[in-house]
Structure formats: C-alpha cells, structure tokens
C-alpha cells in the first residue's frame, strides 16, 4: 500500500506520497459528446469552448443531473470521480489521508468517500485542511478557493489547536480575481493599442493562459513588462501591482474587515493562496504555508493512523506538539522514517552547457531533433513552465511532448521533457 495525502482545493487537487512524489490536477473538466478531459488540458480550452467547460463540480459536488445531459458525465460527482481517478492513476493501493475544507459539507464528504472507495482507495483518516495548514501561533487560516475564500477561526486549549468557526467570502475567489485583472488589462490595451484581447474566444484563452505566469512575477516585482500576441503582432503590456490592488480593493475589503481584529502574526494563508498575499495589502507580510508543511504533517498523521485508525470523521482539533514538530520540518521531504533535509531550491535549468533562469518562466519547442528554449511564455510553445512557491508548474502544453516535473524543484533533481533530461541547479551570486 502507498501512503499519500490527498488535499482537496477546487483550484487544484494535490497528492503527496510517502515516496516523495507530488501530483496536481487543476479543477477544470471539459465534457463534450466525444470525451471527458480534466486538469490542465481542460483549462486550456475553457475559454475556447465555454459551453463544454466545468469548474464548479467540487464546490457543488452532488449527484443531481446536469441541466444539459452529457454522455460522459451525468452529474458533478462523475466529474469529481474523473479527476480523482486521474490524480491517483498508477498509485499502488493508495492509503489516503484526506484533507478537506470546511466548505465541503458532511453530505458532500460522504459522497467523496464513496467515490474514493469506488476507485478503489482506502481512507485512513480525514482532517480539516485549515488545521493541516496551521502554524502554532496563528488564530485564523485563510484558504483561497476557485470561487470563494474560506476563513477558519482557531482557538487553543489544553495543548490543542481547535476549529472555532468558519466564514465564507463568496465574492472573493481565484477566478474572480483573475477575471477582474483580465478586464483591467483589456481596458488598458484598448486605450494603448485599440486591441481588446477579450473580443474573441481565442484571444481570451491566450490571455488567461498567460495570467498565471504574469501574476507569479508580480509576487516578486512591483511592475512587470510582458507581451501579448495579437493580429497586430506582439503588444507591450505593463502590469503594475499597486494599480491591480486598487482594481481588486472592492473584493479584498471584505476580507480586511473580517480580519481587522487579528495582528498579522496571528494569520496564515493556506497553500495556493498566493494571489491574496499579492493583491491584498493587508496580507503582504502574512506567511503562505508551504505544501511541504502540509505534506509532512499529513503523512506523519497517516503513519500513526495506519496503526491506530481514528473514527472515519473529520478531525477538527490537532495537538500543538504535532504542529510544532511538522512546522520545524518545513524544509524536509515527505518520506517514511526520518526525513532528510531538502537541497536548496533550484534557480536555473541546465541544458547544453547553458543555464536558464526559472524566475521568468520558460517555453520549450521541439525543433528537429533539438529542444529550443526561450524565456517567458511564448504563444505556440510546445511546453511552458513557471517556477512558483509550490515548485515547477506546467502552464501550457500542446501535448506534443510528455513532461515529467521534479518532485520538489530542488537542485540536483531533473526535469524530463520528451526525450530530453534537464538538470535543476542552483546559481549563487549570478
């Protein structure tokens, strides 16, 4: 059996195994009369064919028939099952620690357990994802989801961290943030160039494909200059973090009001919440919990639960000693037994005696028998990658080249693109 942590967030399902493997499945499904595809392949067509695109099947997980009958999916549960099957594919007899947000109600959790049993996979324990991502001192954990933000308020007593209550901000989700930014960039381009990237499905898809890379850059730089393909050629586009913060202020103001009673050191942002720290000034100094902390804690619980399984219900309290132990191992690999320290994060890819910086994103094309690499995300690239807090992330793929991402984005690991193996290295004082 393979022990693994399955973390449910409708932005992306994440799987961490005891052998150090990490998988991610973006929360999109595309269903038409011919097939069902999920994850990045589905997102890459979401704006091209919106009539076949679904991204609310986790938030609305149920077995009610869809408004429009689909051959390959009768309901949201079928879509969720397809994603679970994809992310667990090839895992030998998965023994799962299940991390779920409080926004997933008890009926939905029961349905999720049924889907996992049908795969089949064994669930050895369930924990509220806010607890799994908490740090010892925090009193509120903020989880950014695809369509909303969940705030879990915590308290402590008798050496335990406990969930006190939850709040949902239904107008502050990752998709809403990206839509607002896309509209602002469109307005900006109309003024500067008279070109509207939202005027057609193809240009709208190209804009949304590029957004994750661009927004990752705004986490590092106050301004970011990029280019967008158009019928007029490449159009220069300057993104200013402060300007976009003002655009998003009506959405983030509610979050600020809810959290006004907390000092910054009492808060933590769950993994995949980087957009909140970038565009909510009040949260700029708040720690975004690493997925390594999540994996360490979940797998440590799983090893204990394999021998002493708890009742199959959602754990809503956690011993602070466990939190302290796993938080102190935030730089450790999730593995069985004593974890070994991770190597330093990679800064560059090495290929044919040239080092390519990871902080701006990279595009790859197969040209004859050679791999051509370029900085940034280029239209028409076979593969585009970006380095972010959770490791190397696949932004776009034509399907022409198979990609195997490294487990942890550390120096000494390898990235496999088609037949090409590229070393991850750390460049110091470059």
Short mmCIF file of C-alpha atoms in Angstrom, two decimals:
data_model
loop_
_atom_site.label_atom_id
_atom_site.label_comp_id
_atom_site.label_asym_id
_atom_site.label_seq_id
_atom_site.Cartn_x
_atom_site.Cartn_y
_atom_site.Cartn_z
CA UNK A 1 0.00 0.00 0.00
CA UNK A 2 1.17 3.54 -0.73
CA UNK A 3 0.53 6.14 1.96
CA UNK A 4 -0.43 9.52 0.49
CA UNK A 5 -2.02 12.83 1.40
CA UNK A 6 -4.87 13.95 -0.86
CA UNK A 7 -5.55 17.66 -0.39
CA UNK A 8 -8.84 18.97 -1.77
CA UNK A 9 -8.97 22.54 -3.03
CA UNK A 10 -11.03 23.22 -6.15
CA UNK A 11 -8.19 25.32 -7.59
CA UNK A 12 -6.28 22.02 -7.80
CA UNK A 13 -6.27 18.60 -6.22
CA UNK A 14 -2.86 17.85 -4.73
CA UNK A 15 -1.37 14.45 -3.92
CA UNK A 16 1.78 13.83 -1.86
CA UNK A 17 3.06 10.27 -1.46
CA UNK A 18 5.40 8.78 1.13
CA UNK A 19 7.95 8.21 -1.65
CA UNK A 20 8.19 11.96 -2.30
CA UNK A 21 6.04 12.08 -5.44
CA UNK A 22 3.82 15.14 -5.85
CA UNK A 23 0.91 15.47 -8.29
CA UNK A 24 -1.51 18.28 -9.02
CA UNK A 25 -4.76 18.33 -11.02
CA UNK A 26 -6.29 21.71 -11.88
CA UNK A 27 -10.00 21.89 -11.03
CA UNK A 28 -11.35 22.02 -14.60
CA UNK A 29 -13.28 19.42 -16.62
CA UNK A 30 -14.19 19.58 -20.30
CA UNK A 31 -17.09 17.35 -21.39
CA UNK A 32 -18.46 17.08 -24.90
CA UNK A 33 -20.06 14.28 -26.92
CA UNK A 34 -16.72 12.60 -27.67
CA UNK A 35 -14.85 12.59 -24.36
CA UNK A 36 -14.16 13.92 -20.88
CA UNK A 37 -10.79 15.54 -20.15
CA UNK A 38 -9.68 17.11 -16.89
CA UNK A 39 -6.97 19.28 -15.38
CA UNK A 40 -4.67 21.47 -17.48
CA UNK A 41 -5.94 20.03 -20.76
CA UNK A 42 -9.47 21.08 -19.82
CA UNK A 43 -8.40 24.56 -18.68
CA UNK A 44 -6.56 25.13 -21.97
CA UNK A 45 -9.95 25.00 -23.75
CA UNK A 46 -12.14 26.60 -21.09
CA UNK A 47 -12.45 29.95 -22.87
CA UNK A 48 -12.38 28.43 -26.36
CA UNK A 49 -15.36 26.17 -25.65
CA UNK A 50 -17.08 27.54 -22.55
CA UNK A 51 -20.25 25.57 -23.29
CA UNK A 52 -18.36 22.34 -22.50
CA UNK A 53 -16.28 23.67 -19.60
CA UNK A 54 -16.99 22.99 -15.91
CA UNK A 55 -15.17 24.27 -12.83
CA UNK A 56 -17.82 24.21 -10.08
CA UNK A 57 -18.09 20.45 -9.65
CA UNK A 58 -16.17 20.47 -6.37
CA UNK A 59 -17.99 23.42 -4.82
CA UNK A 60 -21.32 21.95 -5.96
CA UNK A 61 -20.41 18.28 -5.52
CA UNK A 62 -23.66 16.31 -5.82
CA UNK A 63 -25.48 13.70 -7.89
CA UNK A 64 -28.20 15.91 -9.31
CA UNK A 65 -28.48 15.58 -13.11
CA UNK A 66 -26.78 18.33 -15.08
CA UNK A 67 -29.02 20.89 -16.76
CA UNK A 68 -27.68 19.68 -20.10
CA UNK A 69 -27.23 15.94 -20.43
CA UNK A 70 -23.69 14.82 -21.22
CA UNK A 71 -22.72 11.35 -22.40
CA UNK A 72 -19.57 11.16 -20.25
CA UNK A 73 -20.81 12.88 -17.10
CA UNK A 74 -24.29 12.75 -15.66
CA UNK A 75 -23.56 15.00 -12.70
CA UNK A 76 -20.84 16.80 -10.76
CA UNK A 77 -19.91 13.60 -8.92
CA UNK A 78 -18.93 11.97 -12.24
CA UNK A 79 -16.59 14.90 -12.95
CA UNK A 80 -15.04 14.70 -9.49
CA UNK A 81 -14.57 10.95 -9.92
CA UNK A 82 -12.75 11.51 -13.22
CA UNK A 83 -10.35 13.92 -11.54
CA UNK A 84 -9.74 11.61 -8.59
CA UNK A 85 -9.04 8.71 -10.93
CA UNK A 86 -6.60 10.86 -12.89
CA UNK A 87 -4.63 12.10 -9.89
CA UNK A 88 -4.43 8.61 -8.33
CA UNK A 89 -3.63 6.79 -11.56
CA UNK A 90 -0.79 4.31 -11.10
CA UNK A 91 -0.60 4.67 -7.31
CA UNK A 92 -0.40 1.16 -5.84
CA UNK A 93 -3.25 0.56 -3.35
CA UNK A 94 -3.45 4.17 -2.12
CA UNK A 95 -3.88 4.58 1.63
CA UNK A 96 -5.07 8.17 1.94
CA UNK A 97 -5.04 10.92 4.49
CA UNK A 98 -7.85 13.14 3.23
CA UNK A 99 -7.55 16.90 3.74
CA UNK A 100 -10.85 18.69 3.12
CA UNK A 101 -12.01 22.30 3.60
CA UNK A 102 -14.91 23.17 5.90
CA UNK A 103 -16.81 24.40 2.84
CA UNK A 104 -17.23 20.74 1.84
CA UNK A 105 -20.31 19.82 3.87
CA UNK A 106 -20.96 16.44 5.51
CA UNK A 107 -23.16 15.20 2.67
CA UNK A 108 -20.50 16.09 0.11
CA UNK A 109 -17.82 14.47 2.25
CA UNK A 110 -19.84 11.25 2.38
CA UNK A 111 -20.16 11.34 -1.41
CA UNK A 112 -16.42 11.95 -1.77
CA UNK A 113 -15.68 8.92 0.43
CA UNK A 114 -17.94 6.83 -1.80
CA UNK A 115 -16.08 7.98 -4.91
CA UNK A 116 -12.71 7.11 -3.38
CA UNK A 117 -13.96 3.69 -2.30
CA UNK A 118 -15.07 3.01 -5.89
CA UNK A 119 -11.58 3.71 -7.31
CA UNK A 120 -10.63 1.82 -5.04
CA UNK A 121 -8.68 3.74 -2.43
CA UNK A 122 -8.65 3.38 1.36
CA UNK A 123 -9.09 6.48 3.52
CA UNK A 124 -7.27 6.06 6.82
CA UNK A 125 -8.28 9.46 8.25
CA UNK A 126 -9.82 12.85 7.47
CA UNK A 127 -8.67 16.26 8.69
CA UNK A 128 -9.91 19.80 8.15
CA UNK A 129 -7.45 21.43 5.75
CA UNK A 130 -7.18 24.59 7.87
CA UNK A 131 -5.73 22.55 10.74
CA UNK A 132 -3.37 20.77 8.41
CA UNK A 133 -2.04 24.11 7.17
CA UNK A 134 -1.99 25.93 10.50
CA UNK A 135 1.17 27.17 12.22
CA UNK A 136 1.43 27.10 16.03
CA UNK A 137 0.78 30.80 16.67
CA UNK A 138 -1.97 31.53 14.13
CA UNK A 139 -5.59 32.18 15.06
CA UNK A 140 -7.04 32.23 11.55
CA UNK A 141 -6.21 30.33 8.37
CA UNK A 142 -7.26 31.81 5.03
CA UNK A 143 -7.93 29.40 2.16
CA UNK A 144 -8.35 30.77 -1.35
CA UNK A 145 -10.53 28.52 -3.47
CA UNK A 146 -11.62 28.73 -7.07
CA UNK A 147 -14.90 30.53 -6.34
CA UNK A 148 -14.62 31.77 -2.75
CA UNK A 149 -12.37 32.37 0.23
CA UNK A 150 -12.75 30.33 3.42
CA UNK A 151 -11.61 31.78 6.76
CA UNK A 152 -11.20 29.29 9.59
CA UNK A 153 -11.02 30.85 13.07
CA UNK A 154 -8.95 28.84 15.55
CA UNK A 155 -8.55 28.69 19.29
CA UNK A 156 -6.28 26.71 21.60
CA UNK A 157 -6.92 24.83 24.83
CA UNK A 158 -5.14 22.07 26.78
CA UNK A 159 -2.30 21.82 24.27
CA UNK A 160 -4.59 21.52 21.23
CA UNK A 161 -5.47 23.79 18.33
CA UNK A 162 -9.22 23.71 17.69
CA UNK A 163 -11.53 24.98 14.99
CA UNK A 164 -13.93 27.55 16.42
CA UNK A 165 -15.91 28.70 13.38
CA UNK A 166 -15.71 29.32 9.64
CA UNK A 167 -16.66 32.19 7.34
CA UNK A 168 -17.15 32.13 3.57
CA UNK A 169 -16.49 35.13 1.33
CA UNK A 170 -18.42 34.13 -1.77
CA UNK A 171 -17.25 37.03 -3.98
CA UNK A 172 -13.52 36.51 -3.43
CA UNK A 173 -12.22 33.52 -5.37
CA UNK A 174 -9.22 32.90 -7.61
CA UNK A 175 -11.39 33.04 -10.75
CA UNK A 176 -12.98 36.36 -9.74
CA UNK A 177 -9.53 37.85 -9.11
CA UNK A 178 -8.29 36.66 -12.49
CA UNK A 179 -11.43 37.92 -14.28
CA UNK A 180 -11.05 41.39 -12.75
CA UNK A 181 -7.40 41.52 -13.73
CA UNK A 182 -8.16 40.30 -17.27
CA UNK A 183 -10.77 43.04 -17.66
CA UNK A 184 -8.36 45.70 -16.38
CA UNK A 185 -5.61 44.54 -18.76
CA UNK A 186 -8.11 44.50 -21.61
CA UNK A 187 -9.19 48.08 -20.85
CA UNK A 188 -5.55 49.10 -20.67
CA UNK A 189 -4.75 47.56 -24.06
CA UNK A 190 -7.82 49.14 -25.66
CA UNK A 191 -6.61 52.58 -24.53
CA UNK A 192 -2.99 51.96 -25.54
CA UNK A 193 -3.41 49.94 -28.76
CA UNK A 194 -7.15 49.76 -29.54
CA UNK A 195 -6.91 45.99 -29.25
CA UNK A 196 -9.33 44.10 -26.98
CA UNK A 197 -8.00 40.64 -26.02
CA UNK A 198 -11.46 39.71 -24.73
CA UNK A 199 -13.14 40.23 -28.10
CA UNK A 200 -12.77 36.60 -29.20
CA UNK A 201 -12.56 33.23 -27.53
CA UNK A 202 -9.06 32.56 -28.91
CA UNK A 203 -7.53 35.79 -27.60
CA UNK A 204 -9.41 35.43 -24.31
CA UNK A 205 -7.95 31.93 -23.90
CA UNK A 206 -4.46 33.24 -24.68
CA UNK A 207 -4.82 35.96 -22.04
CA UNK A 208 -5.99 33.55 -19.35
CA UNK A 209 -3.26 31.05 -20.30
CA UNK A 210 -0.66 33.76 -19.71
CA UNK A 211 -2.12 35.14 -16.46
CA UNK A 212 -0.65 32.56 -14.02
CA UNK A 213 2.88 33.31 -15.27
CA UNK A 214 2.35 37.06 -15.14
CA UNK A 215 0.80 37.04 -11.68
CA UNK A 216 3.64 34.90 -10.34
CA UNK A 217 6.00 37.64 -11.49
CA UNK A 218 4.01 40.30 -9.63
CA UNK A 219 4.68 38.35 -6.44
CA UNK A 220 8.34 39.23 -6.97
CA UNK A 221 8.27 42.54 -8.85
CA UNK A 222 6.18 45.68 -8.25
CA UNK A 223 5.94 46.09 -12.04
CA UNK A 224 6.20 43.54 -14.82
CA UNK A 225 6.60 44.22 -18.52
CA UNK A 226 5.42 41.49 -20.86
CA UNK A 227 3.98 40.99 -24.35
CA UNK A 228 0.69 39.65 -25.63
CA UNK A 229 0.30 38.16 -29.14
CA UNK A 230 -2.31 39.85 -31.35
CA UNK A 231 -3.17 40.16 -35.05
CA UNK A 232 -1.12 43.37 -34.92
CA UNK A 233 1.91 41.47 -33.61
CA UNK A 234 3.28 41.42 -30.08
CA UNK A 235 1.81 44.17 -27.91
CA UNK A 236 3.75 45.51 -24.92
CA UNK A 237 1.84 45.30 -21.65
CA UNK A 238 2.96 46.77 -18.35
CA UNK A 239 1.42 45.32 -15.20
CA UNK A 240 1.64 47.38 -12.01
CA UNK A 241 0.92 45.61 -8.75
CA UNK A 242 -0.35 48.71 -6.93
CA UNK A 243 -2.76 49.51 -9.77
CA UNK A 244 -4.21 46.00 -9.74
CA UNK A 245 -4.52 46.13 -5.96
CA UNK A 246 -6.77 49.17 -6.40
CA UNK A 247 -8.84 47.32 -9.00
CA UNK A 248 -9.33 44.43 -6.59
CA UNK A 249 -9.86 46.59 -3.50
CA UNK A 250 -13.69 46.16 -3.50
CA UNK A 251 -13.20 42.37 -3.30
CA UNK A 252 -10.39 42.35 -0.73
CA UNK A 253 -12.03 45.00 1.51
CA UNK A 254 -14.43 42.45 2.98
CA UNK A 255 -11.53 40.15 3.82
CA UNK A 256 -9.70 43.02 5.52
CA UNK A 257 -12.78 43.83 7.63
CA UNK A 258 -13.20 40.22 8.74
CA UNK A 259 -9.53 40.05 9.78
CA UNK A 260 -9.19 43.51 11.34
CA UNK A 261 -9.19 42.09 14.88
CA UNK A 262 -6.09 39.99 14.14
CA UNK A 263 -2.50 41.14 14.03
CA UNK A 264 -0.56 39.89 11.01
CA UNK A 265 1.37 37.32 13.03
CA UNK A 266 -1.93 35.67 14.03
CA UNK A 267 -2.79 34.80 10.42
CA UNK A 268 -1.68 32.19 7.92
CA UNK A 269 -2.55 31.74 4.25
CA UNK A 270 -3.05 28.15 3.12
CA UNK A 271 -1.13 26.81 0.08
CA UNK A 272 -2.44 28.10 -3.28
CA UNK A 273 -3.36 31.43 -1.67
CA UNK A 274 -0.54 33.49 -3.16
CA UNK A 275 -2.97 35.75 -5.04
CA UNK A 276 -4.29 37.04 -1.70
CA UNK A 277 -0.83 37.98 -0.46
CA UNK A 278 -0.05 39.73 -3.76
CA UNK A 279 -3.23 41.76 -4.13
CA UNK A 280 -4.41 42.32 -0.57
CA UNK A 281 -2.01 44.86 1.00
CA UNK A 282 -3.11 43.86 4.50
CA UNK A 283 -1.81 40.34 3.88
CA UNK A 284 1.50 41.14 2.19
CA UNK A 285 3.52 40.12 5.29
CA UNK A 286 1.37 37.09 6.15
CA UNK A 287 3.02 33.70 5.67
CA UNK A 288 1.79 31.48 2.86
CA UNK A 289 2.12 27.95 4.24
CA UNK A 290 4.29 25.72 2.07
CA UNK A 291 3.00 22.48 0.62
CA UNK A 292 5.95 20.79 2.33
CA UNK A 293 4.45 21.60 5.74
CA UNK A 294 1.14 20.23 4.50
CA UNK A 295 2.76 17.03 3.24
CA UNK A 296 4.94 16.48 6.31
CA UNK A 297 2.03 16.86 8.70
CA UNK A 298 -0.43 14.83 6.66
CA UNK A 299 1.95 11.92 6.13
CA UNK A 300 3.01 11.95 9.80
CA UNK A 301 -0.65 11.66 10.78
CA UNK A 302 -1.15 8.95 8.19
CA UNK A 303 1.69 6.82 9.53
CA UNK A 304 0.11 6.97 13.00
CA UNK A 305 -3.39 6.32 11.66
CA UNK A 306 -2.30 3.25 9.70
CA UNK A 307 -1.60 1.52 13.03
CA UNK A 308 -4.27 3.23 15.13
CA UNK A 309 -7.06 4.40 12.81
CA UNK A 310 -9.40 7.10 14.17
CA UNK A 311 -13.16 7.06 13.58
CA UNK A 312 -13.83 8.00 9.96
CA UNK A 313 -14.93 11.55 10.66
CA UNK A 314 -13.46 14.97 10.08
CA UNK A 315 -10.75 15.77 12.66
CA UNK A 316 -11.34 19.30 13.97
CA UNK A 317 -8.58 19.58 16.56
CA UNK A 318 -4.87 18.86 16.46
CA UNK A 319 -2.23 18.59 19.16
CA UNK A 320 0.04 21.65 19.08
CA UNK A 321 3.06 19.37 19.61
CA UNK A 322 2.32 17.74 16.25
CA UNK A 323 2.02 21.16 14.62
CA UNK A 324 5.32 22.29 16.14
CA UNK A 325 7.10 19.13 15.05
CA UNK A 326 5.92 19.23 11.45
CA UNK A 327 6.39 23.01 11.14
CA UNK A 328 10.00 22.68 12.26
CA UNK A 329 10.48 20.19 9.43
CA UNK A 330 9.15 22.53 6.77
CA UNK A 331 12.31 22.09 4.78
CA UNK A 332 12.13 18.32 4.87
CA UNK A 333 10.97 15.90 2.26
CA UNK A 334 7.77 13.96 2.92
CA UNK A 335 9.09 10.43 3.29
CA UNK A 336 8.82 7.40 5.54
CA UNK A 337 11.02 7.43 8.64
CA UNK A 338 13.41 10.26 9.47
CA UNK A 339 13.13 12.93 6.80
CA UNK A 340 16.36 14.15 5.24
CA UNK A 341 16.92 17.89 4.67
CA UNK A 342 15.94 19.11 1.24
CA UNK A 343 18.58 20.55 -1.00
CA UNK A 344 18.39 24.24 -1.83
CA UNK A 345 15.66 25.33 -4.26
CA UNK A 346 16.73 25.30 -7.88
CA UNK A 347 17.23 28.66 -9.58
CA UNK A 348 18.11 27.53 -13.14
CA UNK A 349 17.75 24.72 -15.66
CA UNK A 350 20.97 23.43 -17.26
CA UNK A 351 20.80 22.35 -20.89
CA UNK A 352 23.67 22.06 -23.38
CA UNK A 353 26.05 24.00 -21.10
CA UNK A 354 23.65 26.94 -20.74
CA UNK A 355 21.76 27.88 -17.56
CA UNK A 356 18.19 29.19 -17.94
CA UNK A 357 16.66 31.21 -15.11
CA UNK A 358 13.40 29.80 -13.72
CA UNK A 359 12.04 33.04 -12.25
CA UNK A 360 10.56 34.39 -15.51
CA UNK A 361 9.07 31.22 -16.90
CA UNK A 362 10.41 29.16 -19.80
CA UNK A 363 8.99 27.98 -23.12
CA UNK A 364 10.12 24.85 -24.99
CA UNK A 365 9.73 23.78 -28.62
CA UNK A 366 10.90 20.65 -30.38
CA UNK A 367 12.79 21.78 -33.50
CA UNK A 368 14.01 18.79 -35.50
CA UNK A 369 15.93 16.67 -33.01
CA UNK A 370 16.75 19.54 -30.68
CA UNK A 371 14.93 21.27 -27.83
CA UNK A 372 14.70 25.04 -28.22
CA UNK A 373 14.29 27.08 -25.01
CA UNK A 374 13.14 30.70 -24.65
CA UNK A 375 12.46 32.96 -21.68
CA UNK A 376 8.83 33.74 -20.84
CA UNK A 377 5.62 32.14 -22.05
CA UNK A 378 5.50 32.22 -25.84
CA UNK A 379 2.42 31.66 -27.95
CA UNK A 380 2.64 28.37 -29.82
CA UNK A 381 5.21 26.81 -27.49
CA UNK A 382 5.03 23.04 -27.07
CA UNK A 383 5.53 23.43 -23.30
CA UNK A 384 5.56 26.45 -20.95
CA UNK A 385 6.67 26.28 -17.30
CA UNK A 386 6.92 28.71 -14.40
CA UNK A 387 8.58 28.37 -11.01
CA UNK A 388 6.32 29.28 -8.07
CA UNK A 389 6.12 28.66 -4.34
CA UNK A 390 4.87 25.09 -4.82
CA UNK A 391 7.56 24.14 -7.37
CA UNK A 392 7.69 23.98 -11.15
CA UNK A 393 4.22 24.40 -12.63
CA UNK A 394 3.08 23.43 -16.12
CA UNK A 395 1.32 26.47 -17.60
CA UNK A 396 0.62 25.27 -21.13
CA UNK A 397 1.23 22.17 -23.23
CA UNK A 398 0.38 21.33 -26.83
CA UNK A 399 0.57 17.62 -26.00
CA UNK A 400 3.46 17.09 -28.42
CA UNK A 401 5.98 16.50 -25.60
CA UNK A 402 5.47 14.45 -22.46
CA UNK A 403 6.52 16.34 -19.31
CA UNK A 404 7.68 14.84 -16.01
CA UNK A 405 8.10 17.53 -13.35
CA UNK A 406 10.58 17.14 -10.49
CA UNK A 407 9.10 16.27 -7.11
CA UNK A 408 10.34 19.30 -5.18
CA UNK A 409 12.10 21.76 -7.54
CA UNK A 410 15.41 21.33 -5.68
CA UNK A 411 18.94 21.48 -7.07
CA UNK A 412 20.10 18.05 -8.18
CA UNK A 413 16.69 17.00 -9.50
CA UNK A 414 15.74 16.55 -13.15
CA UNK A 415 13.05 17.82 -15.49
CA UNK A 416 12.08 15.43 -18.29
CA UNK A 417 10.62 16.96 -21.48
CA UNK A 418 10.08 14.38 -24.17
CA UNK A 419 13.42 12.59 -24.66
CA UNK A 420 15.36 15.46 -23.06
CA UNK A 421 16.56 15.42 -19.46
CA UNK A 422 17.40 18.82 -17.96
CA UNK A 423 19.25 19.27 -14.65
CA UNK A 424 17.95 21.63 -11.97
CA UNK A 425 20.81 23.64 -10.48
CA UNK A 426 21.36 26.47 -8.02
CA UNK A 427 23.29 29.52 -9.26
CA UNK A 428 24.80 31.65 -6.48
CA UNK A 429 25.69 35.35 -6.87
CA UNK A 430 24.79 35.31 -10.55
#
